[in-house]
Coordinates of C-alpha atoms in Angstrom, one line a residue:
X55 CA -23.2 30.9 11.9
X56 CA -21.2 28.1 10.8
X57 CA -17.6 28.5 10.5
X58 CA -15.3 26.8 8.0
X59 CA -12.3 24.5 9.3
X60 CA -8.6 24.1 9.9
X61 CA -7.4 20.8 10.6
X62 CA -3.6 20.7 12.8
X63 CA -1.0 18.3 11.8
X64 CA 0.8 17.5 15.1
X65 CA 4.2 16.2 14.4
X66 CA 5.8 12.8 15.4
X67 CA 6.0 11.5 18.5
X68 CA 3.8 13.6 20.3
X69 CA -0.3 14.7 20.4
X70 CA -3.2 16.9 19.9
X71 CA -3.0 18.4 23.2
X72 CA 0.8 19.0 23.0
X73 CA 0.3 20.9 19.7
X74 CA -2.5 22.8 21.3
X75 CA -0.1 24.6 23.4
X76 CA 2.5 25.0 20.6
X77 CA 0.0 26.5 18.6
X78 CA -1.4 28.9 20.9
X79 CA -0.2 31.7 19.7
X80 CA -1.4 31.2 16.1
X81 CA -4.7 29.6 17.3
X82 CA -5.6 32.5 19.1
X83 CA -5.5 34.8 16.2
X84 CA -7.7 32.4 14.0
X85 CA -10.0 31.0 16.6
X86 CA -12.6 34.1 15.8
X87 CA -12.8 33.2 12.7
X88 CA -12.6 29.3 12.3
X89 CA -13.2 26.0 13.8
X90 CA -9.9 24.7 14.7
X91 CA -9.5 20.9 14.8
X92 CA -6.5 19.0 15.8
X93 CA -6.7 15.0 15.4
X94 CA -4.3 12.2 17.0
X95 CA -1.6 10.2 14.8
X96 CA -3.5 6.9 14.8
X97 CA -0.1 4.8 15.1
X98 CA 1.3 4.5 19.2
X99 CA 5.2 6.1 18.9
X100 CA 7.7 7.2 21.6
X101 CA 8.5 11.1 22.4
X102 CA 9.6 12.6 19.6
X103 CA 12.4 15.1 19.3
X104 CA 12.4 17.6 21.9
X105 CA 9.5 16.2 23.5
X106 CA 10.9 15.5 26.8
X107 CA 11.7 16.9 29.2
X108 CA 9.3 19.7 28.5
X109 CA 6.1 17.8 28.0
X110 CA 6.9 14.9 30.8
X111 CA 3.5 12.8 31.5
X112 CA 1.8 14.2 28.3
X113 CA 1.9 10.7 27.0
X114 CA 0.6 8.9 24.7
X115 CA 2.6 10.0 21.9
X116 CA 1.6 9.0 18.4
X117 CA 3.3 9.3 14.8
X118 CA 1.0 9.2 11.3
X119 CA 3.3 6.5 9.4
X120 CA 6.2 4.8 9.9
X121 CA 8.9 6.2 7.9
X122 CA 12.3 5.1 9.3
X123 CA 12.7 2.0 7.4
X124 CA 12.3 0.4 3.3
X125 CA 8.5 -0.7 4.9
X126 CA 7.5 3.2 4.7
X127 CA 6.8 3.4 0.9
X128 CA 4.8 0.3 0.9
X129 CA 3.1 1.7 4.1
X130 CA 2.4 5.1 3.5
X131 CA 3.3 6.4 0.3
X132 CA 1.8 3.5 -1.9
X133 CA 0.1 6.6 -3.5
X134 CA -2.0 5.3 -6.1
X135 CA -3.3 2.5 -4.5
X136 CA -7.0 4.0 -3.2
X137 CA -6.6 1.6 -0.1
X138 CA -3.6 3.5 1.1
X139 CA -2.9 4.9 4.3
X140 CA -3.3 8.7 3.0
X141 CA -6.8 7.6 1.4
X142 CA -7.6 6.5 5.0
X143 CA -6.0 9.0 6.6
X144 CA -8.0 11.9 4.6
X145 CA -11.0 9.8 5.3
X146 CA -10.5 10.3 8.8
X147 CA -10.0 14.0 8.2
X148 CA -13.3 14.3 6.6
X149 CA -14.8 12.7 9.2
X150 CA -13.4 15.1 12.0
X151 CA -14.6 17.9 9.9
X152 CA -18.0 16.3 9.6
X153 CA -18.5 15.1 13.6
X154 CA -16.9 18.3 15.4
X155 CA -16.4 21.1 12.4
X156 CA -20.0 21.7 13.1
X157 CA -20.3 21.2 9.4
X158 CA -18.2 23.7 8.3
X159 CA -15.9 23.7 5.1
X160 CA -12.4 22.7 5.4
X161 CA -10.4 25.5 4.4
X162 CA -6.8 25.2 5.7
X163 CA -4.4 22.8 6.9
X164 CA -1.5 23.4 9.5
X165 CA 1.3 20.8 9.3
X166 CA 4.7 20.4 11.6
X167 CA 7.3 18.3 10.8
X168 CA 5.9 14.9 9.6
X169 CA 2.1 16.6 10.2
X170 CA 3.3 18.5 7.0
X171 CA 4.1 16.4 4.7
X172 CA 0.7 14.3 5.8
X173 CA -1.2 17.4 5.4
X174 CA 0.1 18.1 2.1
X175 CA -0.6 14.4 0.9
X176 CA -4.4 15.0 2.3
X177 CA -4.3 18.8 -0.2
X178 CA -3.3 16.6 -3.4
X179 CA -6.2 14.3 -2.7
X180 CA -8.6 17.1 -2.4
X181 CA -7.5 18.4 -5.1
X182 CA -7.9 15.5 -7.3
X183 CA -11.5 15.7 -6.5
X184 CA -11.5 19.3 -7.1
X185 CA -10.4 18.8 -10.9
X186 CA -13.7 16.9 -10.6
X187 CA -16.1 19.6 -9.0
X188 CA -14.6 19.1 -5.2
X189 CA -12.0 20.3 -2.7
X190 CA -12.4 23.3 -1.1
X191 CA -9.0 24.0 1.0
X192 CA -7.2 27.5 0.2
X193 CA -4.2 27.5 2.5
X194 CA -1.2 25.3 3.6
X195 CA 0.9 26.0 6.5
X196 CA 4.0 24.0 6.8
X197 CA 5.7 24.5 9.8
X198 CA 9.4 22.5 9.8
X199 CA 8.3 20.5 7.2
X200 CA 9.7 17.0 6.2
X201 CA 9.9 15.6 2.8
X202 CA 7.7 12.4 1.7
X203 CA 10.0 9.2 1.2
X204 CA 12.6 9.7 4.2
X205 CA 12.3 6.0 4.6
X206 CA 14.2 2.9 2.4
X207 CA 17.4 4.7 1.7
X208 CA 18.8 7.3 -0.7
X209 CA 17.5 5.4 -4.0
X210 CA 14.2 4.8 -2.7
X211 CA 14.1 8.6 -1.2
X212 CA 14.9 10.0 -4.9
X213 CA 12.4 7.4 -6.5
X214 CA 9.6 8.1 -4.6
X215 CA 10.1 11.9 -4.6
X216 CA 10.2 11.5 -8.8
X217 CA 7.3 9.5 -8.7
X218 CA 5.5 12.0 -6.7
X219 CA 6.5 14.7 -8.2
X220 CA 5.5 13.0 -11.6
X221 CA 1.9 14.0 -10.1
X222 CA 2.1 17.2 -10.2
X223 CA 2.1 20.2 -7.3
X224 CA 0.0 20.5 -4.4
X225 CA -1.7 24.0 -6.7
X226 CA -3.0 25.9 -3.5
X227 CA -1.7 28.8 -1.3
X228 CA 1.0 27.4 0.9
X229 CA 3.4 29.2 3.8
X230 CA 6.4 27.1 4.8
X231 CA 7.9 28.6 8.1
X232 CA 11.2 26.8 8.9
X233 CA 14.0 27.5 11.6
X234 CA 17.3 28.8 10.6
X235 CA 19.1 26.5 13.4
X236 CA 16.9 23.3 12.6
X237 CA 18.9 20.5 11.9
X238 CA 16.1 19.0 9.1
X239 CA 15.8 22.6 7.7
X240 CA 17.2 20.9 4.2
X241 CA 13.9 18.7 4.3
X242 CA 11.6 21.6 4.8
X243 CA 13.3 23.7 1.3
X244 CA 13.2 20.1 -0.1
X245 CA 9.3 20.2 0.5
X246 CA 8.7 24.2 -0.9
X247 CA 9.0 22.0 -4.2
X248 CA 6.1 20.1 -3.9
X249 CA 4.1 23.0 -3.8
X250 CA 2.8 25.6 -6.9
X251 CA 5.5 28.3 -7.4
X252 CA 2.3 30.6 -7.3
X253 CA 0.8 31.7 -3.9
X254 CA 4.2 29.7 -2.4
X255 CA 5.4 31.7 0.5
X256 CA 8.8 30.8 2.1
X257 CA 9.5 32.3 6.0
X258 CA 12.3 32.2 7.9
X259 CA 12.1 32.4 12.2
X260 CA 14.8 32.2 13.9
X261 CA 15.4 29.0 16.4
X262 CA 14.9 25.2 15.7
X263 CA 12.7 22.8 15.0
X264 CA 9.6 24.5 16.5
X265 CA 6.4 26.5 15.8
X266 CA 7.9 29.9 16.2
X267 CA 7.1 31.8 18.5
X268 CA 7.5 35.5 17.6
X269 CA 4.2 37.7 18.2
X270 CA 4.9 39.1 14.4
X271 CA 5.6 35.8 13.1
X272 CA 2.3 34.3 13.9
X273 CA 0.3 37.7 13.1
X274 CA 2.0 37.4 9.7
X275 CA 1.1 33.7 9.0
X276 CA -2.5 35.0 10.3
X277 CA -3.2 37.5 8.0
X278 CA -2.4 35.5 5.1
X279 CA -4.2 32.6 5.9
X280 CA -7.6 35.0 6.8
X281 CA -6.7 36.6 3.1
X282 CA -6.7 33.4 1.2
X283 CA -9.8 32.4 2.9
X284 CA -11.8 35.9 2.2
X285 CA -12.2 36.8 6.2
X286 CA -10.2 40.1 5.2

């Protein structure tokens, strides 16, 4: 029997393989039930934060844009140009599902940090094709989410977060687990916002910027991403 998909979001400045082991917890509690897929970043990067010393030799590490400078919007977040690097990027997505889903549906979409705010970029395309008969994901996890637009300074940060906002909420189910000690904890409430007040979920876990790691955490999380998707 086929079963439908999760795509995992890595965050910055790290890989598949790393978030493997960071999502282990969760993984094994959805892995029964789904076909769980976690892609690379396609752009080369340096550890991210609190990569190293912990994950020493699990290079290469990759990031999904370059947001640190004015460059990012035109980048990236060049939203309504079809050519963009989220078109591609949900291109690739599609493609994952396709060539090792086994041909199962997309369903869900786990995000960390800057995998978050990609992932949610990839919902809002789906579910411009769903207005048009498509789509098909019913759950977003953001774990320690960032906010679209960190790049080209305050003006461009509040422009780009208008315009985007301007089209409208990402309408599915979404869970936002963020730290109470991580230092871009502000980003991740920032990023509740672009998300439907209905079905929105907001968790709190105590430590950092990190999947959490608390047995009841992760059962939680669990439970309402099998709901959303009917496995319950």
């Amino acid at each position: 029997m086929t079963k439908p998909s999760i795509v995992f979001l890595h965050g910055s400045g790290t890989n598949a393989d790393i978030f493997r082991l960071q999502t282990r917890k969760l993984a094994a509690l959805l892995q029964p039930h789904f076909t769980l897929l976690y892609p690379d970043a396609p752009y080369p990067s340096g550890p991210g934060p609190g990569v190293l010393p912990f994950f020493e030799g699990c290079d290469p590490f990759a990031t999904w844009m370059d947001d640190s400078s004015a460059a990012a919007e035109d980048a990236y977040w060049s939203l309504e140009d079809d050519d963009s690097g989220a078109a591609r990027l949900l291109e690739s997505v599609e493609r994952l599902v396709r060539e090792e889903g086994g041909g199962g549906e997309l369903v869900g979409v786990v995000g960390f940090s800057m995998g978050a705010k990609v992932g949610m970029e990839v919902v809002r395309r789906l579910e411009g094709r769903e207005d048009a008969g498509g789509g098909g994901v019913k759950v977003v996890v953001c774990v320690c989410g960032t906010v679209p637009y960190r790049g080209g300074g305050d003006v461009a940060r509040e422009e780009g977060g208008r315009r985007m906002l301007g089209r409208g909420v990402v309408r599915v189910q979404s869970v936002h687990l963020m730290g109470e000690t991580d230092p871009w904890r502000a980003e991740g409430e920032k990023l509740v916002g672009y998300f439907g007040e209905e079905g929105r979920k907001v968790m709190w876990f105590k430590g950092g910027h990190h999947m959490p790691a608390e047995d009841a955490v992760n059962k939680q999380v669990a439970r309402i991403m099998l709901a959303a998707c009917g496995k319950v």
